[in-house]
CSV table of N, CA and C and ligand atoms in Angstrom, one decimal:
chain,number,residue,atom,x,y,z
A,978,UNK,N,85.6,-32.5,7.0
A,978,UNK,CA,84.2,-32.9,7.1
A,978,UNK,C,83.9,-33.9,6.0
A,979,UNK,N,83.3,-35.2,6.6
A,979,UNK,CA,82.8,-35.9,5.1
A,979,UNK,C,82.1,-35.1,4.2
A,980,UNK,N,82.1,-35.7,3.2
A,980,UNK,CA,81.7,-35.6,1.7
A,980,UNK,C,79.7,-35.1,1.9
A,981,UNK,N,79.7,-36.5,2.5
A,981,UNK,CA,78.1,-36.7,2.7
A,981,UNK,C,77.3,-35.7,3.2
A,982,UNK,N,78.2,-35.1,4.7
A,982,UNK,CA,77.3,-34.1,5.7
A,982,UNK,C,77.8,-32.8,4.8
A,983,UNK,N,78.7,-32.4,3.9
A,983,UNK,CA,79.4,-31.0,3.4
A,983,UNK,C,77.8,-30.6,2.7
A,984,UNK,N,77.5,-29.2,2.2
A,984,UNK,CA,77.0,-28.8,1.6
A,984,UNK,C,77.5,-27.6,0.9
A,985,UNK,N,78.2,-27.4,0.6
A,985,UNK,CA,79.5,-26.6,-0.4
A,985,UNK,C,80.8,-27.1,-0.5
A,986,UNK,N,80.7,-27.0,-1.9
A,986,UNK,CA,82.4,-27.7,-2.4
A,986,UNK,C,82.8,-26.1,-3.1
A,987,UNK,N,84.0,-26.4,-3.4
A,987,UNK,CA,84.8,-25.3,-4.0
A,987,UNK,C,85.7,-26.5,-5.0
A,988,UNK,N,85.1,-25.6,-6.5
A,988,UNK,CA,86.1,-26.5,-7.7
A,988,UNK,C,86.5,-25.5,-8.3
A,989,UNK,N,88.0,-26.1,-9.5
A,989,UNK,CA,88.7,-25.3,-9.7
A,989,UNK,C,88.0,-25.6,-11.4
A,990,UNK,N,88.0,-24.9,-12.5
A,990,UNK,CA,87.1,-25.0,-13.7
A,990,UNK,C,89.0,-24.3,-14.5
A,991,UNK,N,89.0,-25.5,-14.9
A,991,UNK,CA,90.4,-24.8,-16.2
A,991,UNK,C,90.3,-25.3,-17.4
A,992,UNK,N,90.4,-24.1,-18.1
A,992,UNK,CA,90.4,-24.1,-19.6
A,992,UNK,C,91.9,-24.1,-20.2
A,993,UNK,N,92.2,-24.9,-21.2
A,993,UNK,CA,93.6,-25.2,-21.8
A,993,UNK,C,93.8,-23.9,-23.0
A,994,UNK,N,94.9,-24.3,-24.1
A,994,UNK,CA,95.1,-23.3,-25.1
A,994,UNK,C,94.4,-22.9,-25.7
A,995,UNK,N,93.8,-21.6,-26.2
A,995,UNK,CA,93.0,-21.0,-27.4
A,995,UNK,C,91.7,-21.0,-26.7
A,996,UNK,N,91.2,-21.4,-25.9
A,996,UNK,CA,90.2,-21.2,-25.7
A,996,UNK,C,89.6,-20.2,-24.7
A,997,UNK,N,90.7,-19.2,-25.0
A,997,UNK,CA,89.9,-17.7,-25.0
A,997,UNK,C,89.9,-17.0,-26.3
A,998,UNK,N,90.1,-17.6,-27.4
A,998,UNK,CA,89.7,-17.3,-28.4
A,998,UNK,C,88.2,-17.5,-29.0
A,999,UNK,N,87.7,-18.5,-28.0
A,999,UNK,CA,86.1,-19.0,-28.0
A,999,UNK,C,85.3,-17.3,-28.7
A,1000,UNK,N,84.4,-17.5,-29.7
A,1000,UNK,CA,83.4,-17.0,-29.5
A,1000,UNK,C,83.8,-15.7,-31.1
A,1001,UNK,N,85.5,-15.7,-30.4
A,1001,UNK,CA,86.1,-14.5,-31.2
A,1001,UNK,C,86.3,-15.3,-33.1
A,1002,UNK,N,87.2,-16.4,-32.7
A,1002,UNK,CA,87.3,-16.7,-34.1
A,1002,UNK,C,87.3,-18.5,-34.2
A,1003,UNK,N,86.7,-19.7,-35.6
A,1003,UNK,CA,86.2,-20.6,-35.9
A,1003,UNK,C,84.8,-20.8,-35.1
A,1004,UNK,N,83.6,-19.6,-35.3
A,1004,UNK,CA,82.0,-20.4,-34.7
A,1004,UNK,C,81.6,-21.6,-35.2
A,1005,UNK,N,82.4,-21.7,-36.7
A,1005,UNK,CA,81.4,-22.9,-37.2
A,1005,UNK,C,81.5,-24.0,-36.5
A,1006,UNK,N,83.2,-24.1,-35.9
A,1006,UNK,CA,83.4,-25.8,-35.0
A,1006,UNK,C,83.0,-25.1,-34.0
A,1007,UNK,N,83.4,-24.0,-33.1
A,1007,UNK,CA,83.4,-23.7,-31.4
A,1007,UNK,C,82.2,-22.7,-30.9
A,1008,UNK,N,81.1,-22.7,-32.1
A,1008,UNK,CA,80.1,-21.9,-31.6
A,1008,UNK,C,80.6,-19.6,-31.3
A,1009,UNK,N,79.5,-19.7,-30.8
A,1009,UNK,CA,79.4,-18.0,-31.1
A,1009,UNK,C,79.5,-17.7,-29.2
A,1010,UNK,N,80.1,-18.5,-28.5
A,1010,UNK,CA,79.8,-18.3,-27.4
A,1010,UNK,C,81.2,-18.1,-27.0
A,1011,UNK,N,81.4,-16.9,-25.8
A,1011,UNK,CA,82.7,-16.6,-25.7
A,1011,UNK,C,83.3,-17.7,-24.3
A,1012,UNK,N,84.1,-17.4,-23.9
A,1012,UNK,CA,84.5,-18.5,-22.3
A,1012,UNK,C,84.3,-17.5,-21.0
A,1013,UNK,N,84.5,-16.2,-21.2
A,1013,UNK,CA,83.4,-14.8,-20.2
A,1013,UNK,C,82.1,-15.5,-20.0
A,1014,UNK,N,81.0,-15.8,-21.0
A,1014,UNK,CA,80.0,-16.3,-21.0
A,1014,UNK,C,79.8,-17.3,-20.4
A,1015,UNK,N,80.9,-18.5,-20.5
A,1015,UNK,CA,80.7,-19.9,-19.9
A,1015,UNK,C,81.1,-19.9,-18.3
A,1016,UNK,N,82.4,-18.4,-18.4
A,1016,UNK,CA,82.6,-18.8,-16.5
A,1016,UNK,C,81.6,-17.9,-16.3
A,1017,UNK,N,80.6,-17.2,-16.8
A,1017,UNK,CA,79.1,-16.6,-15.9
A,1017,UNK,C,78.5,-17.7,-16.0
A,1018,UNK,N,78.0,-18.8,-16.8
A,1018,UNK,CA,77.1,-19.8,-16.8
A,1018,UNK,C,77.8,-20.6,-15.5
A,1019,UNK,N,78.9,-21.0,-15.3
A,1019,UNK,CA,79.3,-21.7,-14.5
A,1019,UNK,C,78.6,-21.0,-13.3
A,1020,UNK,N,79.6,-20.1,-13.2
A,1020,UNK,CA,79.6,-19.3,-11.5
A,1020,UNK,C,77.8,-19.1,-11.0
A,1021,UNK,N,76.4,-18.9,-12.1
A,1021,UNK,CA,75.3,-19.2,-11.3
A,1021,UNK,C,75.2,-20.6,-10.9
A,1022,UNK,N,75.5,-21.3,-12.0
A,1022,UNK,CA,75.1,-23.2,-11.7
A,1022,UNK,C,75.1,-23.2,-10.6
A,1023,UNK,N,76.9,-22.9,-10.0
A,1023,UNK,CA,77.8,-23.2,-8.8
A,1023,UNK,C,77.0,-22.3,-7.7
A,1024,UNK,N,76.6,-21.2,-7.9
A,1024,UNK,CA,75.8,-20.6,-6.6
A,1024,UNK,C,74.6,-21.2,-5.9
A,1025,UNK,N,73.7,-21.3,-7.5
A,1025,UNK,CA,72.6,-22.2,-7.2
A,1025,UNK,C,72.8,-23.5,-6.3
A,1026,UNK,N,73.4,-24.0,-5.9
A,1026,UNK,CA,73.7,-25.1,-5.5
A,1026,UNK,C,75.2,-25.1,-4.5
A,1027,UNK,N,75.2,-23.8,-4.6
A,1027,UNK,CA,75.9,-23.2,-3.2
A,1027,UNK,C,77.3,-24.1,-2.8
A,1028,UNK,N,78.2,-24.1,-4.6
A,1028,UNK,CA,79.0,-24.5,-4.7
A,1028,UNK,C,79.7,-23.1,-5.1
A,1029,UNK,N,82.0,-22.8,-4.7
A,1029,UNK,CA,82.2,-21.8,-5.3
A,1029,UNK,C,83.2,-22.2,-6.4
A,1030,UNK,N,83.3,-21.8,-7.6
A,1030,UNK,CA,84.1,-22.0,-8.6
A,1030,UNK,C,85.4,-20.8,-8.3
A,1031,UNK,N,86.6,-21.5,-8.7
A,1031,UNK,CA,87.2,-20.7,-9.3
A,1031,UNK,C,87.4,-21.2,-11.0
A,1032,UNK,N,88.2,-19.6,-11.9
A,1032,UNK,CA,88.0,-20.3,-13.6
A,1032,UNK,C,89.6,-19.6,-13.7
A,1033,UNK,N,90.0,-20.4,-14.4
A,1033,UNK,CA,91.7,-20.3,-14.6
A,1033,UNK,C,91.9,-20.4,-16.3
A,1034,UNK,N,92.4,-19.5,-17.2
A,1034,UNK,CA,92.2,-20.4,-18.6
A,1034,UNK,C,94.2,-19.9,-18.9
A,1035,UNK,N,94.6,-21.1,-19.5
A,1035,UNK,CA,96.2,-20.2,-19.5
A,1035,UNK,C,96.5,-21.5,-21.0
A,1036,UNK,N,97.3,-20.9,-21.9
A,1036,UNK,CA,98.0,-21.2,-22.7
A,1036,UNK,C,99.0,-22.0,-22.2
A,1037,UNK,N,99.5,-22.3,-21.8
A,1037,UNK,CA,100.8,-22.4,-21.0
A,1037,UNK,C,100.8,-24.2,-19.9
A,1038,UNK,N,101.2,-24.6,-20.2
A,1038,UNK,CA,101.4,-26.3,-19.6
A,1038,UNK,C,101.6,-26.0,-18.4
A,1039,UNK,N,102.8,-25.6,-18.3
A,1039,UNK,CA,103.0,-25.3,-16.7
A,1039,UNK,C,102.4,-24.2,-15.6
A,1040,UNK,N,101.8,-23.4,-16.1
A,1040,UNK,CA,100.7,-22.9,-15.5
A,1040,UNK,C,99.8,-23.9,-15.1
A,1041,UNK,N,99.2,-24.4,-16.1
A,1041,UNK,CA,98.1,-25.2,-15.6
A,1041,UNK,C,98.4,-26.5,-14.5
A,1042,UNK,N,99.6,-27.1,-14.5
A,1042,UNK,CA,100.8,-28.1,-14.1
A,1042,UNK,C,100.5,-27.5,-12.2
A,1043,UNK,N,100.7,-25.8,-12.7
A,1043,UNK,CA,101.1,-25.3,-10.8
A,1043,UNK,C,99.5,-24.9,-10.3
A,1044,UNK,N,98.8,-24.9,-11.0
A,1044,UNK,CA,97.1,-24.5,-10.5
A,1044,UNK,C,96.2,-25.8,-10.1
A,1045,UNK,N,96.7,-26.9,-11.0
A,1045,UNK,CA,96.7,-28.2,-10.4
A,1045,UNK,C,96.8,-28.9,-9.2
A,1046,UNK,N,98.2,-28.5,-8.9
A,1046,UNK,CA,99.1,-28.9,-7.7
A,1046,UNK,C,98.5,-27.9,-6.9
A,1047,UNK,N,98.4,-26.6,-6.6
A,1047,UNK,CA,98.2,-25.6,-5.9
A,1047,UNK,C,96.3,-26.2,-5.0
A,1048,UNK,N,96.0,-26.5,-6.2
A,1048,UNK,CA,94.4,-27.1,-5.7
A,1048,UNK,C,94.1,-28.3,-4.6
A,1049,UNK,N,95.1,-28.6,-4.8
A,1049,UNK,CA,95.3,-30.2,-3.3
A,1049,UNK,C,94.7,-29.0,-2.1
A,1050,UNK,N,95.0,-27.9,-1.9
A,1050,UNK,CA,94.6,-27.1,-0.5
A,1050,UNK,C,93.6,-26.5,-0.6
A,1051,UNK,N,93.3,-26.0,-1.6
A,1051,UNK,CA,92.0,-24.9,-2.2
A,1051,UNK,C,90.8,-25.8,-2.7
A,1052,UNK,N,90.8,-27.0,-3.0
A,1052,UNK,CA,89.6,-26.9,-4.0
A,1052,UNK,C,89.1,-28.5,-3.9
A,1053,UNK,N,87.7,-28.8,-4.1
A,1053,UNK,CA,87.3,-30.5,-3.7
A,1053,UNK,C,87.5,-31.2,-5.1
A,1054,UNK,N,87.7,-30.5,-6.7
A,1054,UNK,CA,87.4,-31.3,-7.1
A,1054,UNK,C,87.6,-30.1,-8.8
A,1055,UNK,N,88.0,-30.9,-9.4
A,1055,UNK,CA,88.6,-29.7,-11.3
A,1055,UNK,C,87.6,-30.4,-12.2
A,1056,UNK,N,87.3,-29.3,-13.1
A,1056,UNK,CA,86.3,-29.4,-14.2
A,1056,UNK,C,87.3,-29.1,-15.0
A,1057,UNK,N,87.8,-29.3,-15.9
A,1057,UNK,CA,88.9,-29.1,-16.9
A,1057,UNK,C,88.3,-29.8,-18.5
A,1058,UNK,N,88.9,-28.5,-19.7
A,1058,UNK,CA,89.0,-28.4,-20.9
A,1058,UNK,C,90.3,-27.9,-21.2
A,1059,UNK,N,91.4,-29.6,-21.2
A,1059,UNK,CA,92.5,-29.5,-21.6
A,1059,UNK,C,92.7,-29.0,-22.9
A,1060,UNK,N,91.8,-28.4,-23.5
A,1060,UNK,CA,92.1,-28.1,-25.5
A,1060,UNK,C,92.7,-29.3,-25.6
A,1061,UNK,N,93.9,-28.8,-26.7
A,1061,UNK,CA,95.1,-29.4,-27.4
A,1061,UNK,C,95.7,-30.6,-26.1
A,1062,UNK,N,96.4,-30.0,-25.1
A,1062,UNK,CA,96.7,-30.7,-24.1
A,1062,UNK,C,96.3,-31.9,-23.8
A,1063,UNK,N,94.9,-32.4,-23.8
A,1063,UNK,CA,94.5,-33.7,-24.0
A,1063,UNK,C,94.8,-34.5,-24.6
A,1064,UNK,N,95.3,-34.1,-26.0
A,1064,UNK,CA,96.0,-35.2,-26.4
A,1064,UNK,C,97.2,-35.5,-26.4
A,1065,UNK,N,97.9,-34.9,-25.7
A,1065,UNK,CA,99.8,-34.2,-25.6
A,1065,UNK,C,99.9,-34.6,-24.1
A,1066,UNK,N,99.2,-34.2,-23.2
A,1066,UNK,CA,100.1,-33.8,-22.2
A,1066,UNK,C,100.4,-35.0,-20.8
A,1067,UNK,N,101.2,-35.6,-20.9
A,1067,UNK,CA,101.4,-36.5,-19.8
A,1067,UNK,C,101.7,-36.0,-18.7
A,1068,UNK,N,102.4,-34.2,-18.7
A,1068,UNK,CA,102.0,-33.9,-17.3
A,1068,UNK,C,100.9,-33.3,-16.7
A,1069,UNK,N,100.2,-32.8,-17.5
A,1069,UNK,CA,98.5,-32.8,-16.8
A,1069,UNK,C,97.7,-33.8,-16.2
A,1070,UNK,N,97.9,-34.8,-16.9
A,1070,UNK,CA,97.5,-36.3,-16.4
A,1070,UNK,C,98.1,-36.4,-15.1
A,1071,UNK,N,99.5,-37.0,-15.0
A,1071,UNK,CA,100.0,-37.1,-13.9
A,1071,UNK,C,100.0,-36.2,-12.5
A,1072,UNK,N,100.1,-34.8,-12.8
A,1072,UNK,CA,99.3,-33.6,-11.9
A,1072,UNK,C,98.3,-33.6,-11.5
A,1073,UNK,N,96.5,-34.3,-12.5
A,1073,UNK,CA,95.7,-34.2,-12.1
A,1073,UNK,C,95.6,-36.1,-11.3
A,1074,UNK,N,96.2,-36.5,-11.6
A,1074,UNK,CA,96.5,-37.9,-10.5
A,1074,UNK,C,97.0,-37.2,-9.5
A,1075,UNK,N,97.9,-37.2,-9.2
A,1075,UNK,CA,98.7,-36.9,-8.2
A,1075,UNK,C,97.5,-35.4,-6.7
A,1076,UNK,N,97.1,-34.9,-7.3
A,1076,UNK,CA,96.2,-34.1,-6.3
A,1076,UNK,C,95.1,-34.8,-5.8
A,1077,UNK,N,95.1,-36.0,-6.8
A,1077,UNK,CA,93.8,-37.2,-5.9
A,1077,UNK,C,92.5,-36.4,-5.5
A,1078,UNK,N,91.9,-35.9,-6.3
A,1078,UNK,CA,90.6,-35.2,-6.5
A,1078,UNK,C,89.5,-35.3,-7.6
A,1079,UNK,N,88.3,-35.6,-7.5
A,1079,UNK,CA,87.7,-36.0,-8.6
A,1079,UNK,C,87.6,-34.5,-9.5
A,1080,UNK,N,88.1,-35.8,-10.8
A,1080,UNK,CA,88.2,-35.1,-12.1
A,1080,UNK,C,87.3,-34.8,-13.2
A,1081,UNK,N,86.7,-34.1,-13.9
A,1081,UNK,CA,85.5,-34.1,-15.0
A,1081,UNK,C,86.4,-33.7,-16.1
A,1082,UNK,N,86.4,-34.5,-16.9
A,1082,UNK,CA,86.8,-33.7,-18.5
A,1082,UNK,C,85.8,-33.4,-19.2
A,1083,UNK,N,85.4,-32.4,-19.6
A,1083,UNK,CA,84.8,-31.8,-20.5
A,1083,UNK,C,85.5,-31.0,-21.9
A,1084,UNK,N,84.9,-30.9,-23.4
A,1084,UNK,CA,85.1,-30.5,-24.8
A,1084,UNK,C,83.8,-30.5,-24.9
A,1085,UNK,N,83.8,-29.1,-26.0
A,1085,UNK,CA,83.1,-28.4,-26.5
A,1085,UNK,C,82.2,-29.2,-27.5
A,1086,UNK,N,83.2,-29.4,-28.5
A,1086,UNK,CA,83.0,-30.3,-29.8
A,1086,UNK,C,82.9,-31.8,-29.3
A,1087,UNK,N,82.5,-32.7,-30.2
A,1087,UNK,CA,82.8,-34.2,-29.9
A,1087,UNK,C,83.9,-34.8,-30.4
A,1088,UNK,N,84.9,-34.6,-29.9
A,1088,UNK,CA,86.2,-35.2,-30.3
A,1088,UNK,C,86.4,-36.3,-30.8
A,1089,UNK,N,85.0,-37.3,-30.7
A,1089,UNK,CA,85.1,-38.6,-31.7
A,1089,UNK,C,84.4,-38.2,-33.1
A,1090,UNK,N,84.1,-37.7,-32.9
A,1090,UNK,CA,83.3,-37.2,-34.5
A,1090,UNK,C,84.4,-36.6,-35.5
A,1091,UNK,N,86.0,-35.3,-34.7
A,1091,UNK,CA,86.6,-35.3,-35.6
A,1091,UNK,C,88.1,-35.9,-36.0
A,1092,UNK,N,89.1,-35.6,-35.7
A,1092,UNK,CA,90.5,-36.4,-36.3
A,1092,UNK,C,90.8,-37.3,-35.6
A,1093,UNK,N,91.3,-38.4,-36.1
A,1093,UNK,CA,91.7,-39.5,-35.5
A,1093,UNK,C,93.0,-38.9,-34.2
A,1094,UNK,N,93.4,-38.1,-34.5
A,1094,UNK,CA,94.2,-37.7,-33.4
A,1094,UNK,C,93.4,-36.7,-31.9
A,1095,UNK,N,92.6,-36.6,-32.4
A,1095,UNK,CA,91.5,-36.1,-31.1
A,1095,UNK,C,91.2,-37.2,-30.2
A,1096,UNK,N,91.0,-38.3,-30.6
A,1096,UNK,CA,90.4,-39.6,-30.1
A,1096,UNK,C,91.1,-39.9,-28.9
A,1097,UNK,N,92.2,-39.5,-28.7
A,1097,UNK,CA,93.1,-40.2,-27.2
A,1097,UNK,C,92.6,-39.0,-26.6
A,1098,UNK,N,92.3,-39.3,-25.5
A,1098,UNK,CA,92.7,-38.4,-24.2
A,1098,UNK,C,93.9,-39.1,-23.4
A,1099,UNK,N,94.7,-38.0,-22.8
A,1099,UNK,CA,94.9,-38.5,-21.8
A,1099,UNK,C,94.7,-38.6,-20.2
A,1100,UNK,N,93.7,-37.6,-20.3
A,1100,UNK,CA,93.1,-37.4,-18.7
A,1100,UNK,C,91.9,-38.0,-18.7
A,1101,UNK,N,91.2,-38.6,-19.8
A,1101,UNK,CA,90.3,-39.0,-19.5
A,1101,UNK,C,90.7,-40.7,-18.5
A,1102,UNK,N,91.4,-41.9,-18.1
A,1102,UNK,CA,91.8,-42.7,-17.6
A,1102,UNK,C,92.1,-42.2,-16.3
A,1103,UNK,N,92.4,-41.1,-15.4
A,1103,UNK,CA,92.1,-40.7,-14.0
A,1103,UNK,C,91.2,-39.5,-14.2
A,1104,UNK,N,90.1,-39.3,-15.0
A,1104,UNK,CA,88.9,-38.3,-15.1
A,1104,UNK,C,87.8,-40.0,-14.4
A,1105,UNK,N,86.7,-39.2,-13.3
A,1105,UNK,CA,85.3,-39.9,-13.4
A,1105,UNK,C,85.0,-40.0,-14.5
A,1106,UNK,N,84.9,-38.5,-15.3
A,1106,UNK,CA,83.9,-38.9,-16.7
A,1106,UNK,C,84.2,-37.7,-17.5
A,1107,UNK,N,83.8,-38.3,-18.8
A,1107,UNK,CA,84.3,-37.2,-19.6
A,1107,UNK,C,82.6,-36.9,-20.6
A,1108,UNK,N,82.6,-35.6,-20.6
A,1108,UNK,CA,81.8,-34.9,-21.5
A,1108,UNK,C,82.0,-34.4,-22.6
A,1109,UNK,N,81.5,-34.9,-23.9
A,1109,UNK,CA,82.4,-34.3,-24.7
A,1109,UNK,C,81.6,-33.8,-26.1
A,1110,UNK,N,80.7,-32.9,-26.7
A,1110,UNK,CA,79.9,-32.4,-27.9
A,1110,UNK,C,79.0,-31.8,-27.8
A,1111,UNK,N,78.7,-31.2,-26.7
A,1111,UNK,CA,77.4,-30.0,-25.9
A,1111,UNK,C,77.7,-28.8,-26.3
A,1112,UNK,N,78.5,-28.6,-26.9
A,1112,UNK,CA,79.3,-26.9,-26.4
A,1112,UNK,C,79.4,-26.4,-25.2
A,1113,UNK,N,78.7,-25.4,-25.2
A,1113,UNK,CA,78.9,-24.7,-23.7
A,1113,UNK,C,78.1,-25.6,-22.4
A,1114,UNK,N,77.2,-26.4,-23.0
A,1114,UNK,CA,76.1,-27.3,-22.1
A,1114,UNK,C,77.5,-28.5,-21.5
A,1115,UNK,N,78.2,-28.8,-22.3
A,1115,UNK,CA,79.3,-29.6,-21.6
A,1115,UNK,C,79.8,-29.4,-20.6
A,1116,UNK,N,79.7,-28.2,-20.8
A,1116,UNK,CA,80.7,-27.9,-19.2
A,1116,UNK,C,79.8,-27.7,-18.0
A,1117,UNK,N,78.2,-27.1,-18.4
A,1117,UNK,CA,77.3,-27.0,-17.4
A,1117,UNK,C,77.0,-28.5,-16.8
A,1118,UNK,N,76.9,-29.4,-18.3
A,1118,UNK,CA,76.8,-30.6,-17.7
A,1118,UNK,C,77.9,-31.4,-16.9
A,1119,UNK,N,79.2,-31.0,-17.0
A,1119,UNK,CA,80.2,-31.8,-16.2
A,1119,UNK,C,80.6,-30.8,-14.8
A,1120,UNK,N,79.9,-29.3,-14.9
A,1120,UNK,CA,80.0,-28.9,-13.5
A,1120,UNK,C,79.0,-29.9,-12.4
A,1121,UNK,N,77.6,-30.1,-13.0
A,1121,UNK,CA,76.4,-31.3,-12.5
A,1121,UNK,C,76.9,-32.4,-12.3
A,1122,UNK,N,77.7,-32.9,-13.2
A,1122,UNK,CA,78.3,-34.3,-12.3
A,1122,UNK,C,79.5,-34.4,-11.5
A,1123,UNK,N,80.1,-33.3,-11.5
A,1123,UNK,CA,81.3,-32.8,-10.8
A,1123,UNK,C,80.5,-32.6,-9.1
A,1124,UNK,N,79.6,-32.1,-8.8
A,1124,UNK,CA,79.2,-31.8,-7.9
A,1124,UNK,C,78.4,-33.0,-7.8
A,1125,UNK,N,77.4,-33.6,-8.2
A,1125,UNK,CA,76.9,-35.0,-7.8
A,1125,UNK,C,78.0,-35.7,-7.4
A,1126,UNK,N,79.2,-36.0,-8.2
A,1126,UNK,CA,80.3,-36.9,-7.5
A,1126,UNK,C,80.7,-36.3,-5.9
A,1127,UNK,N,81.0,-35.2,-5.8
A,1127,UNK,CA,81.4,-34.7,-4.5
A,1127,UNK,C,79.9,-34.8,-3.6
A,1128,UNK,N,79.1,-34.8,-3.9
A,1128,UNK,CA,77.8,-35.1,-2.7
A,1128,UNK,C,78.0,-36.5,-2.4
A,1129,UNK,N,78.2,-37.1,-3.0
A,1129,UNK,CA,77.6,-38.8,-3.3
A,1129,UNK,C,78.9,-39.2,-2.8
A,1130,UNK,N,79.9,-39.5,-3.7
A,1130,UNK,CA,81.1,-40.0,-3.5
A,1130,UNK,C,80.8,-41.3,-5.0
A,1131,UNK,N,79.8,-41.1,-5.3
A,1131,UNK,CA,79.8,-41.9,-6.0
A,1131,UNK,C,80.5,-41.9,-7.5
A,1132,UNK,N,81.2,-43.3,-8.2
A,1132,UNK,CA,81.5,-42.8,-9.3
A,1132,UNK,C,81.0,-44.4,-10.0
A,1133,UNK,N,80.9,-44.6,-11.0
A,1133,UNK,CA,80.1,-46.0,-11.9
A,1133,UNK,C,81.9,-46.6,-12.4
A,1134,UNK,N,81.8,-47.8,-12.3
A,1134,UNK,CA,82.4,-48.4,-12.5
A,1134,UNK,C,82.7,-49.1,-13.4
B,705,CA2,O1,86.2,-29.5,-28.2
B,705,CA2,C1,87.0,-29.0,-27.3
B,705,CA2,O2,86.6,-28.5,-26.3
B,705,CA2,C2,88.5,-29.1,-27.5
B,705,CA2,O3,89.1,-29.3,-26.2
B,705,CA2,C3,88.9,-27.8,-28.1
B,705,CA2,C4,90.4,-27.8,-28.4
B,705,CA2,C5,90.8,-29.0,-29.3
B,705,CA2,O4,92.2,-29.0,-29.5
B,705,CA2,C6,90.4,-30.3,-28.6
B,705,CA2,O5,90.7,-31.3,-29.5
B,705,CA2,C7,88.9,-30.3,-28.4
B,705,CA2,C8,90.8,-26.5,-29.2
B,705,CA2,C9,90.4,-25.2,-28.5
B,705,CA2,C10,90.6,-24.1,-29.4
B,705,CA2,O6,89.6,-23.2,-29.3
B,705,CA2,C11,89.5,-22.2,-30.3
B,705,CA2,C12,88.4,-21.4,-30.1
B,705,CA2,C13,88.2,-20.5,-31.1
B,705,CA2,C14,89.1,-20.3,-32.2
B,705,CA2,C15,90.1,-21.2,-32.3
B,705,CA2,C16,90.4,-22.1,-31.3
């Protein structure tokens, strides 16, 4: 079914390393809010608008590598918080190329605000768009544009 007539998408929301430590330990950079909290904020957004999430969070490259790939049949479209992996991982990039689905990057923190080694992404260059210094609103906000892009098809150029 096109894009235009659908009125439910199904996205896959993955979180990279440590960040199920959210909430438990550093609030002063990552806030007091756990990632339980953020996949409940998700999963109403996504109801409300009668979209269904799945939430994946794994340490592990190649986990995230086969939940990527596995999404080409399940899912219209990944909201992803590569952590650390953003700045490392040329096979997350290339996995989330390769499933040819619109991508959202979303972080917590504003990654230009801190180490010069935060500054690269590498998913952001096959990401629509990247969200990056909201805290938990990041991701609310990049589930909203994640789902605007799959209504629309639209992406800015
Ligand atoms: O700001 C973000 O969302 C990051 O993706 C978080 C990553 C970091 O490596 C990226 O540069 C930016 C780190 C996630 C670690 O999360 C923790 C949470 C609580 C305690 C320790 C780590």
């Amino acid at each position: 079914m096109p894009n235009e007539t659908r009125s439910s998408f199904s996205i896959l929301v993955l979180h990279g390393p440590n960040l199920n430590l959210l909430g438990l330990r550093e609030p002063g950079i990552y806030g007091s809010v756990t990632l339980a909290d953020i996949n409940q904020l998700l999963q109403k957004e996504a109801s409300s608008r009668s979209c269904q999430i799945e939430t994946l969070q794994s340490n592990h490259e190649g986990v995230l590598v086969d939940a990527i790939q596995a999404a080409r049949t399940e899912h219209h479209g990944i909201l992803i918080n590569a952590g650390a992996y953003t700045h490392t991982s040329v096979a997350l990039r290339d996995a989330l190329a390769a499933v040819a689905m619109p991508v959202v990057e979303v972080h917590l923190s504003n990654i230009y605000q801190r180490e010069p080694f935060r500054h690269h992404s590498f998913i952001a260059p096959i990401a629509v768009g990247q969200i990056s210094g909201f805290g938990a609103e990041s991701y609310r906000l990049g589930l909203l544009a994640l789902v605007h892009t799959l209504k629309t098809g639209s992406r800015a150029k």
